[in-house]
GROMACS .gro file of C-alpha atoms in nm:
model
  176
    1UNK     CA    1   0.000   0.000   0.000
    2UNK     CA    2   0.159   0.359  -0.098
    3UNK     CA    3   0.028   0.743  -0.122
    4UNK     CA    4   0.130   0.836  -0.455
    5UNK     CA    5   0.168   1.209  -0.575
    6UNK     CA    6   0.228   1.293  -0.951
    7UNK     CA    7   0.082   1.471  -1.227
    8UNK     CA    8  -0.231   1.342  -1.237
    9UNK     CA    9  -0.343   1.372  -0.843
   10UNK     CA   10  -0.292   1.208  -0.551
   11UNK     CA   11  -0.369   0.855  -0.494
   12UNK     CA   12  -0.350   0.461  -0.339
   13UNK     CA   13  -0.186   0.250  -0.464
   14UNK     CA   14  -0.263  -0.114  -0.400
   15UNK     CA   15  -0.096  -0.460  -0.570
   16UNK     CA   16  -0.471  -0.493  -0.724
   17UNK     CA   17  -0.502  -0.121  -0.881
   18UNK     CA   18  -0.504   0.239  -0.736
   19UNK     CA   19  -0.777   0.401  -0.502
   20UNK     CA   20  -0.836   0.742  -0.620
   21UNK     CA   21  -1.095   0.993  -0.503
   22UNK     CA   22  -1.357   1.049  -0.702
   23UNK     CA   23  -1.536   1.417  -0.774
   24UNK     CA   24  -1.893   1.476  -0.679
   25UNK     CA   25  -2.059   1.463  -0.976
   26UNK     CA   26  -1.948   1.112  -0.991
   27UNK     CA   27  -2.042   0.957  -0.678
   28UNK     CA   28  -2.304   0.734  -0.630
   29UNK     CA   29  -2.396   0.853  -0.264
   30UNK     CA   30  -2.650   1.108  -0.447
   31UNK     CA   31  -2.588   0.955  -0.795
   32UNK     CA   32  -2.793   0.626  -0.720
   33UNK     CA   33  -3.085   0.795  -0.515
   34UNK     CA   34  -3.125   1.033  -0.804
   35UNK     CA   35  -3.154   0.781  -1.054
   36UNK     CA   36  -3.357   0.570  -0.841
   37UNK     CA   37  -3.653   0.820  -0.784
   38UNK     CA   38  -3.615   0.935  -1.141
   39UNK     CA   39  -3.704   0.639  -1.297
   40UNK     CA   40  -4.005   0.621  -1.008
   41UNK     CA   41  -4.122   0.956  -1.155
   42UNK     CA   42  -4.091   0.781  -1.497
   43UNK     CA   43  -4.214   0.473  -1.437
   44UNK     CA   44  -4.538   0.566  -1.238
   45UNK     CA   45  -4.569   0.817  -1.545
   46UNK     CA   46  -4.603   0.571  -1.800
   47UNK     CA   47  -4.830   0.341  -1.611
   48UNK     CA   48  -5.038   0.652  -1.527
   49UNK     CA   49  -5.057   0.765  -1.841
   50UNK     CA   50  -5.341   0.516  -2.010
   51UNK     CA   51  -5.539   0.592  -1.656
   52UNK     CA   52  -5.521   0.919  -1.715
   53UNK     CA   53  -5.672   0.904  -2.101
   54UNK     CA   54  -5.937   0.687  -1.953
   55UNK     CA   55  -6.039   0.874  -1.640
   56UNK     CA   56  -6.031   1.179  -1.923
   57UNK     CA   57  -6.264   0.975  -2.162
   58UNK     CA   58  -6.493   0.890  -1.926
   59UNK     CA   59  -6.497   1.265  -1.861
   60UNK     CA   60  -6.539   1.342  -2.219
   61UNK     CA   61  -6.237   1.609  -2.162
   62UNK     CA   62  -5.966   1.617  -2.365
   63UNK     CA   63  -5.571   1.696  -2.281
   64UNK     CA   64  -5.588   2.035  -2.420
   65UNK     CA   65  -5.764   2.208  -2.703
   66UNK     CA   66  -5.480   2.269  -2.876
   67UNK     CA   67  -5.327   2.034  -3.130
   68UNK     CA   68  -4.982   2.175  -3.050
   69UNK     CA   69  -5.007   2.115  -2.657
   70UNK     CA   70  -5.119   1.729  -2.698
   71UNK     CA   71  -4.816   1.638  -3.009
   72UNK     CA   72  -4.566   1.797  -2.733
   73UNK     CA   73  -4.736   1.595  -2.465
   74UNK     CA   74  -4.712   1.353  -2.642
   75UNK     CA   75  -4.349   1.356  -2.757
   76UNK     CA   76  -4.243   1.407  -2.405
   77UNK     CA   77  -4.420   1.073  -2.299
   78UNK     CA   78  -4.256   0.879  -2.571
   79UNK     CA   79  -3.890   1.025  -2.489
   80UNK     CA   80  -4.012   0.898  -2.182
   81UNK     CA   81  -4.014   0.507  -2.277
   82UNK     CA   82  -3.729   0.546  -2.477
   83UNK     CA   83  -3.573   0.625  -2.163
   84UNK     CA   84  -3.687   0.326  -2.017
   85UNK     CA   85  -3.653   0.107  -2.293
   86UNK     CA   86  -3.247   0.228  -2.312
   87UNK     CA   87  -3.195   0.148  -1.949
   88UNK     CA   88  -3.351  -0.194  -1.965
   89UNK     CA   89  -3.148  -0.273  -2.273
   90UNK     CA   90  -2.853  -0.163  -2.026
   91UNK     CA   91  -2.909  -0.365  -1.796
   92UNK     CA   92  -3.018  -0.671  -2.001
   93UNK     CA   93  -2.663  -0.603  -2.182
   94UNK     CA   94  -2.428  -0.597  -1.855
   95UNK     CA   95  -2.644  -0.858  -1.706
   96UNK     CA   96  -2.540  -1.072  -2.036
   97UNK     CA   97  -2.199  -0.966  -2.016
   98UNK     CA   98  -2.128  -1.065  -1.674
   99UNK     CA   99  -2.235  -1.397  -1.766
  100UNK     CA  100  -2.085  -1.432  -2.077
  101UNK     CA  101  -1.756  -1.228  -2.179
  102UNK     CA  102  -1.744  -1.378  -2.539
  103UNK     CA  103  -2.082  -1.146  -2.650
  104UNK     CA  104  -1.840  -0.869  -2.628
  105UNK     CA  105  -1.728  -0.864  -3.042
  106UNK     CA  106  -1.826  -0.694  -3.327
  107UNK     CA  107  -2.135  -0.887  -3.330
  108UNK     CA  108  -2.287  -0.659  -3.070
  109UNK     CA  109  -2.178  -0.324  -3.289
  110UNK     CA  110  -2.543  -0.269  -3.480
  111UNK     CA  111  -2.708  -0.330  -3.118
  112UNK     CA  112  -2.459  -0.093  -2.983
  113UNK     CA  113  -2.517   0.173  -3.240
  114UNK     CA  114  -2.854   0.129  -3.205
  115UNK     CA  115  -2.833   0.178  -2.836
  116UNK     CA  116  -2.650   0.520  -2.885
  117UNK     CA  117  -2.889   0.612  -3.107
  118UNK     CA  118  -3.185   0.544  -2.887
  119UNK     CA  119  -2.996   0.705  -2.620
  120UNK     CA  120  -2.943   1.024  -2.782
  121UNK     CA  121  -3.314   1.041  -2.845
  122UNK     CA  122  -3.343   1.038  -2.477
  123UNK     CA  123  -3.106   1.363  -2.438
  124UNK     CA  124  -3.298   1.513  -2.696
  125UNK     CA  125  -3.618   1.454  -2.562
  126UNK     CA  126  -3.502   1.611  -2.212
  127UNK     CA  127  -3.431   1.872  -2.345
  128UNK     CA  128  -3.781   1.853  -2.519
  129UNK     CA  129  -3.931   1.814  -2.155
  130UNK     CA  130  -3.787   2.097  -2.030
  131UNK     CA  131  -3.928   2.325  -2.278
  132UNK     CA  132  -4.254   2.183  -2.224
  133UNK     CA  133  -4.215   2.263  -1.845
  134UNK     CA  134  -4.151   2.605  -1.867
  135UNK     CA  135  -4.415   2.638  -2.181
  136UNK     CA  136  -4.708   2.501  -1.963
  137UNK     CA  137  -4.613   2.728  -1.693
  138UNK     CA  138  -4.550   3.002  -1.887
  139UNK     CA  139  -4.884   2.949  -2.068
  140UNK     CA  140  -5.100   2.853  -1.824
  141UNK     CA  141  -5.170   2.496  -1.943
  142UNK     CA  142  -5.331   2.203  -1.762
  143UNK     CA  143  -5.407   2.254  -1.416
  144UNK     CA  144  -5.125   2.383  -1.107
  145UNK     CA  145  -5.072   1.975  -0.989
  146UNK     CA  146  -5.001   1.902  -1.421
  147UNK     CA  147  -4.745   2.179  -1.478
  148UNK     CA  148  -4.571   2.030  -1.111
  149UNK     CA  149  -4.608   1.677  -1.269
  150UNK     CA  150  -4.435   1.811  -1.593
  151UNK     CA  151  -4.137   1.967  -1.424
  152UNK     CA  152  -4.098   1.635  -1.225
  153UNK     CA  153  -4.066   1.506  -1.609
  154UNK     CA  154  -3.832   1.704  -1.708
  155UNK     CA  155  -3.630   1.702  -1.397
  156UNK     CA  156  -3.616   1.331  -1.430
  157UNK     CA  157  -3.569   1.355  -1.814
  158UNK     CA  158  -3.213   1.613  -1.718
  159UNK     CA  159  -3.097   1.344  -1.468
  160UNK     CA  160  -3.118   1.052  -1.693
  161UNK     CA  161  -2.958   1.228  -1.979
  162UNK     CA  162  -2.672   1.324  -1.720
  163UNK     CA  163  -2.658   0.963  -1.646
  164UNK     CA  164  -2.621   0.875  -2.049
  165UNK     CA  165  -2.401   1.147  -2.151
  166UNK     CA  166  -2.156   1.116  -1.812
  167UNK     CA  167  -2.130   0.728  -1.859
  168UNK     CA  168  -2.158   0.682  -2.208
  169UNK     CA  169  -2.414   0.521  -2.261
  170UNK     CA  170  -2.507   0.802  -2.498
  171UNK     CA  171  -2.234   0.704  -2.692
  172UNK     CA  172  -2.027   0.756  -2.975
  173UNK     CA  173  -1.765   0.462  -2.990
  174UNK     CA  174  -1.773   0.085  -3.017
  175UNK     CA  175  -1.450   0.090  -2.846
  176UNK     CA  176  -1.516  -0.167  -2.559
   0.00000   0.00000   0.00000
């Protein structure tokens, strides 16, 4: 076991590897909890969503009036899923992986790409959910406990695209 000092920090090194602290936009203290109630927001979203066009059927109500506000509403939901979609694929891939190393060639490049791509969509449509946000509230649209729902979206939309871009899972290689 050693303290090393040299031009690229300070750090431990161990015969295994070297311990190095890591800065706080990378630790999963806050990181994990983040995630974790981000994809709750998501999640209870998407399920919600069909009772929601029900309860409003029943209701005879629609979204909105205005052909703009439902296509936007319903752009945001579908970045939504391909949010979820992407991390399932994740974690369908590591899980695969971990069990077998060999999967790991350039068989897996056209998943990979497409993975990136979907990704990337995901960004994108955080960034979409953020204009939305501030455009209902700006505007007036859907009721006070819709425009809160709809900045939970698109803070959960800006934390998973963090997640992507940060650990590259928004991609741009198939170096692996």
């Amino acid at each position: 076991l050693a303290y090393v000092e040299d031009e690229s920090g300070s750090y431990i090194a161990t015969a295994a590897g070297q311990l190095q602290r890591l800065p706080l936009y990378l630790d999963a203290r806050w990181i994990l909890p983040a995630l974790a109630a981000s994809l709750v927001v998501m999640l209870l979203t998407l399920v919600g969503w069909p009772v929601a066009a029900l309860w409003r059927r029943w209701r005879k109500r629609r979204f909105s009036d205005l052909r703009t506000e439902r296509r936007v509403h319903l752009a945001v939901r579908m970045s939504l899923l391909i949010d979820v979609v992407v991390i399932v694929a994740v974690i369908v891939l590591l899980g695969s992986a971990t069990a077998d190393l060999t999967i790991l060639n350039d068989a897996l490049d056209a998943k990979l790409l497409a993975l990136y791509t979907a990704a990337w969509l995901g960004v994108g449509g955080a960034i979409l959910a953020v204009w939305v946000s501030v455009r209902f509230w700006r505007n007036g649209v859907g009721s006070r406990w819709a425009r809160i729902h709809h900045t939970l979206l698109a803070a959960s939309g800006v934390m998973i695209a963090w997640f992507f871009v940060v650990f590259r899972i928004a991609g741009t290689t198939l170096n692996y």
